[in-house]
Coordinates of C-alpha atoms and ligand atoms in Angstrom, one line a residue:
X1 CA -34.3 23.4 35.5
X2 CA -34.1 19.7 36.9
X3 CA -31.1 18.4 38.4
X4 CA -29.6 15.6 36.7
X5 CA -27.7 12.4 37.7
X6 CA -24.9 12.0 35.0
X7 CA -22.9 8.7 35.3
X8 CA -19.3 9.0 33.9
X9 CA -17.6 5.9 33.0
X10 CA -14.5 4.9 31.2
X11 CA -11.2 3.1 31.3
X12 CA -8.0 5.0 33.3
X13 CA -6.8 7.8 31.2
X14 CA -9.8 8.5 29.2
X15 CA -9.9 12.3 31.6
X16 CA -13.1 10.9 33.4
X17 CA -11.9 12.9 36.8
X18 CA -10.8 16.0 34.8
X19 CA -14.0 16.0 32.5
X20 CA -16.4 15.1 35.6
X21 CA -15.0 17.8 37.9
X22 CA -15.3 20.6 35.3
X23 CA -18.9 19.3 34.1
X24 CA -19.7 19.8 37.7
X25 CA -18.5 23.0 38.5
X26 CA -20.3 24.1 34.8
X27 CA -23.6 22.9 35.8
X28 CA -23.3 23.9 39.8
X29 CA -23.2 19.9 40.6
X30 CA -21.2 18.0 43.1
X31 CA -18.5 15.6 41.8
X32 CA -17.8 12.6 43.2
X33 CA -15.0 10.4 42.1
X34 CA -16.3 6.5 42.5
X35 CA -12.7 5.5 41.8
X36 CA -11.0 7.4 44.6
X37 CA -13.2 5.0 47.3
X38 CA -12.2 1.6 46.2
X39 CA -8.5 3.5 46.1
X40 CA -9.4 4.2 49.6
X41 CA -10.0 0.9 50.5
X42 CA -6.8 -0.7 49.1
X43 CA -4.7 2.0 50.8
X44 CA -6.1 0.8 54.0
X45 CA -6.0 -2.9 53.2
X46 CA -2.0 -2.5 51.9
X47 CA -1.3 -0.5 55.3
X48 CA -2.8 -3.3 57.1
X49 CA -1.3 -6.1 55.9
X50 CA -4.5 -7.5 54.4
X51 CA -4.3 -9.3 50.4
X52 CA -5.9 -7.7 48.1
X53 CA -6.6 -10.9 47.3
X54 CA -9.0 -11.7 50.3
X55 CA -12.5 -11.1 50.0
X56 CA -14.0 -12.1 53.6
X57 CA -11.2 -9.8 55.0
X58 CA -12.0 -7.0 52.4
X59 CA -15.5 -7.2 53.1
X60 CA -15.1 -6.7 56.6
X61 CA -12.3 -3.9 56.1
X62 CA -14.9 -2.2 53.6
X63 CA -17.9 -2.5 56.5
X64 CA -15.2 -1.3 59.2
X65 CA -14.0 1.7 57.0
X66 CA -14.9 5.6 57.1
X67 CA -14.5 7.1 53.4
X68 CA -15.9 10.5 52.5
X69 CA -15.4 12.4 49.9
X70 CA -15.3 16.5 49.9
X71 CA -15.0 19.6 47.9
X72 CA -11.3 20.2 48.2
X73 CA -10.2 23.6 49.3
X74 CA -9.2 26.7 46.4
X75 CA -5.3 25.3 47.2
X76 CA -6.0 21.9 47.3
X77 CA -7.5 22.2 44.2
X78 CA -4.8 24.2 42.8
X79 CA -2.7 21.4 43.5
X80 CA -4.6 19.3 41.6
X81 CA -7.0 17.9 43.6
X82 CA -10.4 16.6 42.1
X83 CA -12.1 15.5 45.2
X84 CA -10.6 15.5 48.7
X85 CA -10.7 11.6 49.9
X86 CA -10.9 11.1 54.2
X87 CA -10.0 7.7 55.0
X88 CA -11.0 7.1 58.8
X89 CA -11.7 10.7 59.2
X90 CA -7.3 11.2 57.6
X91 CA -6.9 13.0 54.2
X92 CA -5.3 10.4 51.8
X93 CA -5.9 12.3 49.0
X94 CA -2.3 12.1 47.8
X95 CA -1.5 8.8 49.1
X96 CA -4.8 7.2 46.8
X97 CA -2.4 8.6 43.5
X98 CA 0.3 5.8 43.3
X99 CA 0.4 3.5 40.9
X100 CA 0.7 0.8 43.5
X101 CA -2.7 1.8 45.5
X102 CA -4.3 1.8 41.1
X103 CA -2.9 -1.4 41.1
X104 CA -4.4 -2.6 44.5
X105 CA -7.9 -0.8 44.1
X106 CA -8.4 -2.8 40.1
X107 CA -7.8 -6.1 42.8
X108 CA -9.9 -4.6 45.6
X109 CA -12.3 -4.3 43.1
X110 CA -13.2 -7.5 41.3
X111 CA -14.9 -8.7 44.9
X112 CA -18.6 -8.7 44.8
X113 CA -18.6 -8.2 48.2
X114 CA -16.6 -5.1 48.3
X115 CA -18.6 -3.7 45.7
X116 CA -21.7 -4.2 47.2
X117 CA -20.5 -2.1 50.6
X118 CA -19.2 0.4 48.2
X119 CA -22.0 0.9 45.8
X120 CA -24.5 1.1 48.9
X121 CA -22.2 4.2 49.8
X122 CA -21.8 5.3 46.3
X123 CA -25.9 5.5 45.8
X124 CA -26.1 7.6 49.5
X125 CA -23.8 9.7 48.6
X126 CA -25.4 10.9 45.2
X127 CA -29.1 10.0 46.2
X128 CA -30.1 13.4 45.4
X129 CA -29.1 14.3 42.1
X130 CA -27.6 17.4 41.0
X131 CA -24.3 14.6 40.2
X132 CA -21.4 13.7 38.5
X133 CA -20.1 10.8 39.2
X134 CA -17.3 8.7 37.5
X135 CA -16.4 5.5 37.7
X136 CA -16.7 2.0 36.1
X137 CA -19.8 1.2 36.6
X138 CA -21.8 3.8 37.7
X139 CA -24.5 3.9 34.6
X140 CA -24.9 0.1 34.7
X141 CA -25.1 -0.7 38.2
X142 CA -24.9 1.9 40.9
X143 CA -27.2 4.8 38.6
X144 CA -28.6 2.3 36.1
X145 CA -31.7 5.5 35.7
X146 CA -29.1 7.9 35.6
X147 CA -30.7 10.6 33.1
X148 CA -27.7 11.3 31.5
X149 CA -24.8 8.4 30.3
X150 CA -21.4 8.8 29.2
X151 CA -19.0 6.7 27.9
X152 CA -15.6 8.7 27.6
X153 CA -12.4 6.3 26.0
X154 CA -9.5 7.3 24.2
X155 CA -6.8 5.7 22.4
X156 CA -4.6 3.3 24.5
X157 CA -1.0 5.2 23.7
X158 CA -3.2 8.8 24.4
X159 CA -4.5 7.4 27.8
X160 CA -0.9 6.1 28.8
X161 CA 0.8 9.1 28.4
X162 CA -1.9 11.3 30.3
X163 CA -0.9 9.1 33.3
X164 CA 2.3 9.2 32.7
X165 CA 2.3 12.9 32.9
X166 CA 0.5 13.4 35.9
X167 CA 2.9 11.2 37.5
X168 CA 6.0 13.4 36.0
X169 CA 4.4 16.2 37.4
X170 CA 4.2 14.3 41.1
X171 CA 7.9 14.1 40.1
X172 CA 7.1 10.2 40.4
X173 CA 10.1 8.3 38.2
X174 CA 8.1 6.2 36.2
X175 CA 8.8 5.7 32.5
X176 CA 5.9 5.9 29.7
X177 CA 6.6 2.1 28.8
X178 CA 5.8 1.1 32.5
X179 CA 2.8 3.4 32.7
X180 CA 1.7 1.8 29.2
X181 CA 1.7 -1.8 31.1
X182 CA 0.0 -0.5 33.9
X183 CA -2.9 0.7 32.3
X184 CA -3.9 -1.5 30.1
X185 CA -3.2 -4.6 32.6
X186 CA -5.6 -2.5 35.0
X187 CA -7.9 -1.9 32.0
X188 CA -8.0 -6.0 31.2
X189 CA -8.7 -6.5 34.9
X190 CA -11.2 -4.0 35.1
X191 CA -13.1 -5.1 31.4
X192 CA -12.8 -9.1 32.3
X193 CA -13.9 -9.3 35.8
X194 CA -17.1 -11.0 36.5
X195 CA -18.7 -8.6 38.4
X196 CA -19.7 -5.2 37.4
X197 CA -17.1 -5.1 34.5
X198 CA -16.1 -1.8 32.5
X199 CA -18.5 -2.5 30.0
X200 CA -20.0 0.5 28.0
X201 CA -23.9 0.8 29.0
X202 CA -26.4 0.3 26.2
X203 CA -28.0 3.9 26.5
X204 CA -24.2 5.7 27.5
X205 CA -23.4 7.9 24.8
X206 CA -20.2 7.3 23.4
X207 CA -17.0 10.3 23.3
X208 CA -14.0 9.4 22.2
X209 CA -11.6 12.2 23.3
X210 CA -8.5 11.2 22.0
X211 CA -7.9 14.0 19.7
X212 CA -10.3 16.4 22.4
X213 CA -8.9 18.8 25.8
X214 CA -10.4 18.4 28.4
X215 CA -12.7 21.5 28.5
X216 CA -13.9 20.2 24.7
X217 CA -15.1 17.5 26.2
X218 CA -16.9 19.0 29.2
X219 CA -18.5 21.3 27.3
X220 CA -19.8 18.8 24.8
X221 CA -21.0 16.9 28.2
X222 CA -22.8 20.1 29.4
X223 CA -24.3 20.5 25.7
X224 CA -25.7 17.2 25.9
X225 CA -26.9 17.5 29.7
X226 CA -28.7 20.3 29.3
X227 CA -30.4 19.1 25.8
X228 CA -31.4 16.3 28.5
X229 CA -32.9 18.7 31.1
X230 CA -34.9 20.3 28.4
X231 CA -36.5 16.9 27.2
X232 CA -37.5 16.3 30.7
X233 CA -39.1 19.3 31.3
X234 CA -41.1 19.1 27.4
X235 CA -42.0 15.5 28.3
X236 CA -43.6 16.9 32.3
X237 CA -41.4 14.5 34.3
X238 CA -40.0 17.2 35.8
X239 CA -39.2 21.1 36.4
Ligands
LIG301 O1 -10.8 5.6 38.3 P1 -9.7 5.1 39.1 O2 -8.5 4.9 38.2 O3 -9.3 6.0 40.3 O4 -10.1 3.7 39.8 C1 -9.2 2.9 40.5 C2 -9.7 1.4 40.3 O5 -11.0 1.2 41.0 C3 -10.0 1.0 38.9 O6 -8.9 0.3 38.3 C4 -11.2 0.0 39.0 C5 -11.8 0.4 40.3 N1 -13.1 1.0 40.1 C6 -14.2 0.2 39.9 O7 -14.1 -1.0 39.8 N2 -15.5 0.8 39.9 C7 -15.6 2.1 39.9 N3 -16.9 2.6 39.9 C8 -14.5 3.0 40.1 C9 -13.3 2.4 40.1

């Protein structure tokens, strides 16, 4: 069968990471969590001193910076780990999780210029299919010929309170009414920015998993990819 590129894109809460990792590991992909660089970056620029709100000095930080993302390890993953993030060759995979760095990367992110270093790492990293990537953006801009496009959402007060519990479980002391505000100020930022908004692609297939778990939704993901991989091969493009 042919190995697909599936672009995952969707506002914070709607389970992208979740849903991605478990399509992966269903399908034998790798995952690779778009979000976790551009928090990457804003941990770097906050530890640094440097605005999030200055784009020659981000773009620099961005061409001076080392971000890789790996396979995390049977324990990290039990721990909840998704993708294992190296900044500068150091595991910030737990630092990238505050609310703070979301806050920072939704900033980080509305530069042009920062997205451009970012993408160009984005497209390396999954240049040879076989992908799941999440993101923002990733089926309109960094895999626009992505073979496979989904658009996952979920109600606003559904989305909240995921966040909300993964940060209980962190034991971070955050209330549901703050984690509300956070995420749909982030959403607003991330919708309403000029470039390379959260915008729903105009071939992504829409899921709406408010009322859906997390495996539901991965295996209705795997349903459609693999409807996919047999219209490819039918149509001789590949396999
Ligand atoms: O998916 P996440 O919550 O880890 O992403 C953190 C921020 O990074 C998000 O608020 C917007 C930005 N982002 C982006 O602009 N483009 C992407 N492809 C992924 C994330």
């Amino acid at each position: 069968m042919p190995k697909l590129t599936i672009a995952i894109d969707g506002p914070a809460g709607s389970g992208k990471s979740s849903v991605a990792r478990l399509v992966a590991q269903m399908l034998g992909y790798l995952y690779l969590d778009s979000g976790a660089m551009y928090r990457a970056l804003a941990l770097k620029a906050i530890r640094t001193g440097i605005s999030p709100d200055d784009e020659t000095r981000l773009e620099t930080l961005a061409r001076d910076t080392h971000i890789e993302l790996r396979v995390p390890s049977p324990e990290q993953e039990a721990a909840g780990a998704k993708n294992c993030v190296f900044l500068d060759a150091v595991d910030v995979t737990a630092a990238i999780r505050s609310a703070e760095v979301a806050q920072a990367a939704s900033h980080v992110a509305a530069f042009a210029k920062v997205r451009k270093v970012l993408v160009a790492e984005q497209q390396r990293a999954g240049a040879g299919g076989g992908v799941v990537m999440e993101g923002r953006d990733i089926g309109t801009v960094v895999f626009p010929n992505a073979e496979l496009k989904i658009f996952l959402d979920a109600a606003p007060e559904t989305r909240a309170e995921r966040r909300w519990k993964e940060h209980q479980e962190k034991g971070d002391r955050l209330t549901l009414a703050e984690v509300f505000d956070e995420v749909i100020e982030r959403d607003k930022r991330d919708r309403e920015r000029k470039v390379s908004p959260l915008v729903r692609a105009a071939d992504a297939v829409l899921v709406d998993n408010t009322a859906m778990g997390i495996e539901e939704t991965a295996r209705l993901i795997v349903m459609l990819a693999q409807e996919r991989e047999k219209d490819l091969v039918k149509a001789g493009r590949v396999g």
